[in-house]
Short mmCIF file of C-alpha atoms in Angstrom, two decimals:
data_model
loop_
_atom_site.label_atom_id
_atom_site.label_comp_id
_atom_site.label_asym_id
_atom_site.label_seq_id
_atom_site.Cartn_x
_atom_site.Cartn_y
_atom_site.Cartn_z
CA MET A 1 4.82 99.71 147.16
CA ASN A 2 2.31 101.41 144.88
CA VAL A 3 2.98 104.41 142.65
CA LEU A 4 0.58 106.82 140.94
CA ILE A 5 1.81 109.03 138.08
CA LEU A 6 -0.40 112.03 137.33
CA GLU A 7 0.80 113.53 134.05
CA ASP A 8 -1.21 114.76 131.04
CA GLU A 9 1.60 114.59 128.45
CA PRO A 10 1.73 110.96 127.21
CA LEU A 11 5.42 110.93 126.27
CA ILE A 12 6.48 112.33 129.64
CA ALA A 13 4.15 109.92 131.43
CA GLN A 14 5.72 106.99 129.58
CA GLY A 15 9.19 108.24 130.45
CA LEU A 16 8.28 108.55 134.12
CA GLU A 17 6.80 105.06 134.11
CA ARG A 18 9.97 103.64 132.56
CA GLU A 19 12.23 105.27 135.14
CA VAL A 20 10.02 104.36 138.08
CA ARG A 21 10.06 100.69 137.03
CA ALA A 22 13.83 100.83 136.56
CA HIS A 23 14.39 102.41 139.96
CA PHE A 24 12.13 100.26 142.13
CA GLY A 25 12.37 96.96 140.25
CA ALA A 26 10.83 94.07 142.15
CA ARG A 27 9.84 96.37 145.03
CA LEU A 28 7.17 97.94 142.83
CA GLY A 29 3.73 96.48 143.46
CA ASN A 30 1.29 98.51 141.40
CA LEU A 31 1.89 101.46 139.06
CA VAL A 32 -1.03 103.51 137.69
CA LEU A 33 -1.00 106.40 135.22
CA HIS A 34 -3.73 109.06 135.18
CA ASP A 35 -3.96 112.37 133.33
CA ASN A 36 -6.61 114.25 135.31
CA VAL A 37 -7.37 115.24 138.90
CA PRO A 38 -10.72 113.40 139.38
CA GLN A 39 -9.19 110.05 138.38
CA ALA A 40 -6.23 110.62 140.69
CA LEU A 41 -8.44 111.63 143.62
CA ALA A 42 -10.47 108.45 143.20
CA ALA A 43 -7.28 106.37 143.27
CA LEU A 44 -5.94 108.21 146.32
CA ALA A 45 -9.25 107.80 148.14
CA GLN A 46 -8.76 104.03 148.03
CA GLY A 47 -5.70 104.49 150.24
CA GLN A 48 -3.45 102.26 148.16
CA VAL A 49 -0.95 104.85 146.90
CA ASP A 50 2.45 105.17 148.56
CA LEU A 51 4.11 107.61 146.15
CA LEU A 52 2.59 110.19 143.82
CA LEU A 53 4.48 111.75 140.90
CA LEU A 54 2.54 114.92 140.23
CA ASP A 55 2.46 117.41 137.36
CA LEU A 56 1.12 120.87 138.25
CA ASN A 57 -0.65 121.72 134.98
CA LEU A 58 -3.21 119.01 134.21
CA HIS A 59 -5.44 120.05 131.32
CA GLY A 60 -5.61 123.46 132.99
CA ALA A 61 -6.22 122.10 136.50
CA ASP A 62 -3.74 122.83 139.29
CA GLY A 63 -1.89 119.89 140.81
CA TYR A 64 -1.67 121.73 144.11
CA ASP A 65 -5.47 121.62 144.30
CA LEU A 66 -5.24 117.83 144.35
CA LEU A 67 -2.87 117.97 147.32
CA ARG A 68 -5.28 120.28 149.14
CA LEU A 69 -8.21 117.96 148.47
CA ALA A 70 -6.24 114.87 149.50
CA ALA A 71 -4.64 116.48 152.56
CA ASP A 72 -5.72 113.67 154.90
CA ALA A 73 -4.43 110.85 152.69
CA ARG A 74 -1.13 109.21 153.63
CA PHE A 75 1.20 109.22 150.62
CA GLN A 76 4.44 110.91 149.62
CA THR A 77 4.67 113.30 146.65
CA ILE A 78 7.33 114.19 144.11
CA ILE A 79 6.32 117.08 141.87
CA VAL A 80 7.54 116.97 138.25
CA SER A 81 6.72 120.27 136.59
CA ALA A 82 7.94 122.88 134.12
CA HIS A 83 6.83 125.60 136.53
CA ALA A 84 10.00 125.81 138.61
CA GLU A 85 8.91 129.21 139.91
CA ARG A 86 6.23 127.40 141.93
CA SER A 87 8.67 125.13 143.77
CA ILE A 88 8.55 127.14 147.00
CA THR A 89 4.81 126.42 147.28
CA ALA A 90 5.61 122.70 147.30
CA PHE A 91 7.24 123.24 150.66
CA GLU A 92 3.85 124.01 152.21
CA PHE A 93 2.64 120.50 151.36
CA GLY A 94 5.73 118.68 152.65
CA VAL A 95 6.58 117.16 149.27
CA LEU A 96 9.68 114.99 149.01
CA ASP A 97 11.14 116.82 146.01
CA PHE A 98 10.42 119.17 143.13
CA VAL A 99 11.87 118.05 139.79
CA ALA A 100 11.87 120.72 137.10
CA LYS A 101 11.07 119.83 133.49
CA PRO A 102 12.87 119.06 131.31
CA PHE A 103 14.54 116.66 133.73
CA SER A 104 17.48 114.32 133.38
CA ARG A 105 17.35 110.65 134.29
CA GLU A 106 19.89 111.30 137.05
CA ARG A 107 17.81 114.10 138.57
CA LEU A 108 14.64 112.02 138.60
CA HIS A 109 16.40 109.04 140.18
CA LYS A 110 17.81 111.34 142.86
CA ALA A 111 14.25 112.35 143.71
CA LEU A 112 13.10 108.72 143.78
CA GLN A 113 16.00 107.92 146.08
CA ARG A 114 14.62 110.45 148.54
CA TYR A 115 11.62 108.15 148.80
CA THR A 116 13.49 104.86 149.05
CA GLY A 117 15.88 106.36 151.58
CA ARG A 118 13.32 108.16 153.72
CA HIS A 119 13.76 105.69 156.62
CA THR A 120 17.55 105.83 156.58
CA GLU A 121 20.15 108.26 157.82
CA ALA A 122 20.63 109.45 154.25
CA ALA A 123 17.03 110.66 153.99
CA SER A 124 16.42 114.39 153.76
CA LEU A 125 13.71 116.94 154.44
CA ALA A 126 12.82 120.18 152.68
CA VAL A 127 13.00 123.25 154.90
CA LYS A 128 12.84 127.00 154.43
CA LYS A 129 16.19 128.74 154.97
CA ARG A 130 17.06 132.29 154.01
CA GLY A 131 13.89 132.57 151.96
CA ALA A 132 14.68 129.53 149.80
CA LEU A 133 13.86 125.83 149.77
CA GLU A 134 16.78 123.69 150.93
CA TRP A 135 17.29 120.04 151.83
CA ILE A 136 18.67 118.94 155.19
CA ALA A 137 19.73 115.41 156.17
CA MET A 138 17.51 113.69 158.73
CA ALA A 139 20.66 112.83 160.66
CA ASP A 140 21.32 116.56 161.15
CA ILE A 141 18.03 117.13 163.00
CA ASP A 142 18.21 117.26 166.80
CA HIS A 143 14.56 117.94 167.57
CA VAL A 144 11.40 119.64 166.32
CA GLN A 145 9.26 122.07 168.30
CA ALA A 146 5.67 122.99 167.48
CA ASP A 147 5.14 126.64 166.61
CA GLY A 148 1.40 127.12 166.27
CA HIS A 149 0.37 125.78 162.86
CA TYR A 150 4.05 125.47 161.88
CA SER A 151 7.19 123.75 163.15
CA ASN A 152 10.63 124.90 164.23
CA ILE A 153 13.43 122.44 163.40
CA VAL A 154 16.57 122.58 165.56
CA LEU A 155 19.65 121.08 163.94
CA CYS A 156 22.52 119.36 165.75
CA SER A 157 24.63 122.40 164.90
CA GLY A 158 22.23 124.59 166.87
CA GLU A 159 20.91 126.25 163.71
CA GLN A 160 17.15 126.59 163.46
CA CYS A 161 14.95 126.45 160.38
CA PHE A 162 11.26 126.69 159.61
CA HIS A 163 8.72 124.23 158.25
CA ASP A 164 5.21 125.20 157.11
CA LEU A 165 3.66 121.91 158.28
CA PRO A 166 2.28 121.51 161.82
CA ILE A 167 4.10 119.06 164.03
CA ASP A 168 1.46 116.31 163.57
CA LYS A 169 1.88 116.24 159.80
CA LEU A 170 5.64 116.71 159.95
CA MET A 171 5.89 113.62 162.16
CA ALA A 172 4.59 111.52 159.24
CA LEU A 173 7.59 112.57 157.13
CA LEU A 174 10.23 111.58 159.68
CA PRO A 175 11.95 108.17 160.06
CA PRO A 176 10.92 105.81 162.91
CA HIS A 177 13.78 106.84 165.21
CA PHE A 178 12.13 110.26 165.64
CA LEU A 179 9.89 110.02 168.68
CA ARG A 180 7.04 112.24 169.86
CA VAL A 181 8.04 112.90 173.47
CA HIS A 182 5.55 115.70 174.10
CA ARG A 183 2.62 117.23 172.25
CA SER A 184 4.97 120.05 171.21
CA TYR A 185 8.23 118.13 170.70
CA ILE A 186 9.69 115.43 168.44
CA VAL A 187 13.23 114.23 169.20
CA ASN A 188 15.81 112.30 167.18
CA SER A 189 16.36 109.30 169.46
CA LEU A 190 19.84 108.71 168.01
CA GLY A 191 20.96 111.83 169.87
CA PHE A 192 19.54 110.92 173.29
CA LYS A 193 21.92 111.67 176.16
CA ARG A 194 20.07 111.99 179.46
CA LEU A 195 16.53 111.78 180.87
CA GLN A 196 16.02 114.15 183.78
CA ILE A 197 13.54 113.35 186.56
CA GLY A 198 12.29 116.39 188.44
CA ALA A 199 9.99 117.05 191.35
CA GLY A 200 6.28 116.55 190.90
CA GLY A 201 6.62 113.95 188.15
CA LYS A 202 8.18 116.33 185.64
CA TYR A 203 10.58 114.94 183.06
CA ALA A 204 12.99 116.50 180.60
CA LEU A 205 15.32 115.14 177.95
CA ASP A 206 18.88 116.14 177.10
CA THR A 207 20.38 115.41 173.69
CA GLN A 208 23.90 115.88 172.42
CA THR A 209 22.85 119.40 171.39
CA SER A 210 19.96 120.54 173.58
CA THR A 211 18.92 120.36 177.23
CA GLY A 212 15.60 120.44 179.03
CA ILE A 213 13.30 119.24 176.26
CA PRO A 214 9.93 118.57 177.96
CA VAL A 215 8.76 114.96 178.18
CA SER A 216 5.14 114.06 178.87
CA ARG A 217 4.29 111.56 181.59
CA SER A 218 2.81 109.19 179.02
CA SER A 219 6.08 109.20 177.03
CA TYR A 220 8.37 108.70 180.03
CA PRO A 221 8.18 104.86 180.34
CA ALA A 222 9.10 104.24 176.70
CA LEU A 223 11.93 106.79 176.80
CA LYS A 224 13.31 105.29 179.99
CA GLN A 225 13.30 101.82 178.44
CA ARG A 226 15.05 103.10 175.30
CA LEU A 227 17.78 104.84 177.28
CA LEU A 228 18.36 101.75 179.43
CA GLY A 229 18.24 99.36 176.51
#
């Protein structure tokens, strides 16, 4: 895996580099440090960055501007910033975590673990609940429904929460066992219970929590195989 650290304070950048190397060990392929947005954009444009550690104040430039400019690139982001009051904005970009400066080694490693564990049941996702940013376990998600340019996440408890990302971009943050069963629905396959076959070639999926989730005709064969297998 390849990591890019974008930080304009040399001592903090060195500390981040040290902890990243300690956390990932032999799994780390390439680690690059930059201190300005143009350099980082050039690196991201090459498509060889898996994880970005991003400061928000970069010689006066805004780190969120970089995320807007690199919106189509496929990488995960952990923000490390002294501007904790801006953490709710991070939610709009689907970042993995927001680590407030000054940070402890334990807090940073917890954020890095969100990356290494993103394809496991222990992985988590940032959602908006009661006007605040909270983390929910991937295992607690039953399904996701598109809501215009946003997404509605339904938990196994029946509780619903909101995500600012559209369903297409949210899909990229979810582990492989989350399947797109319809243009408007993503379902946690670990909760599959029943695949309903209706008249006229209409299909619907039941989970341990929900019933009647629409299934597209193109998705039906793969879902049938998974339920049988």
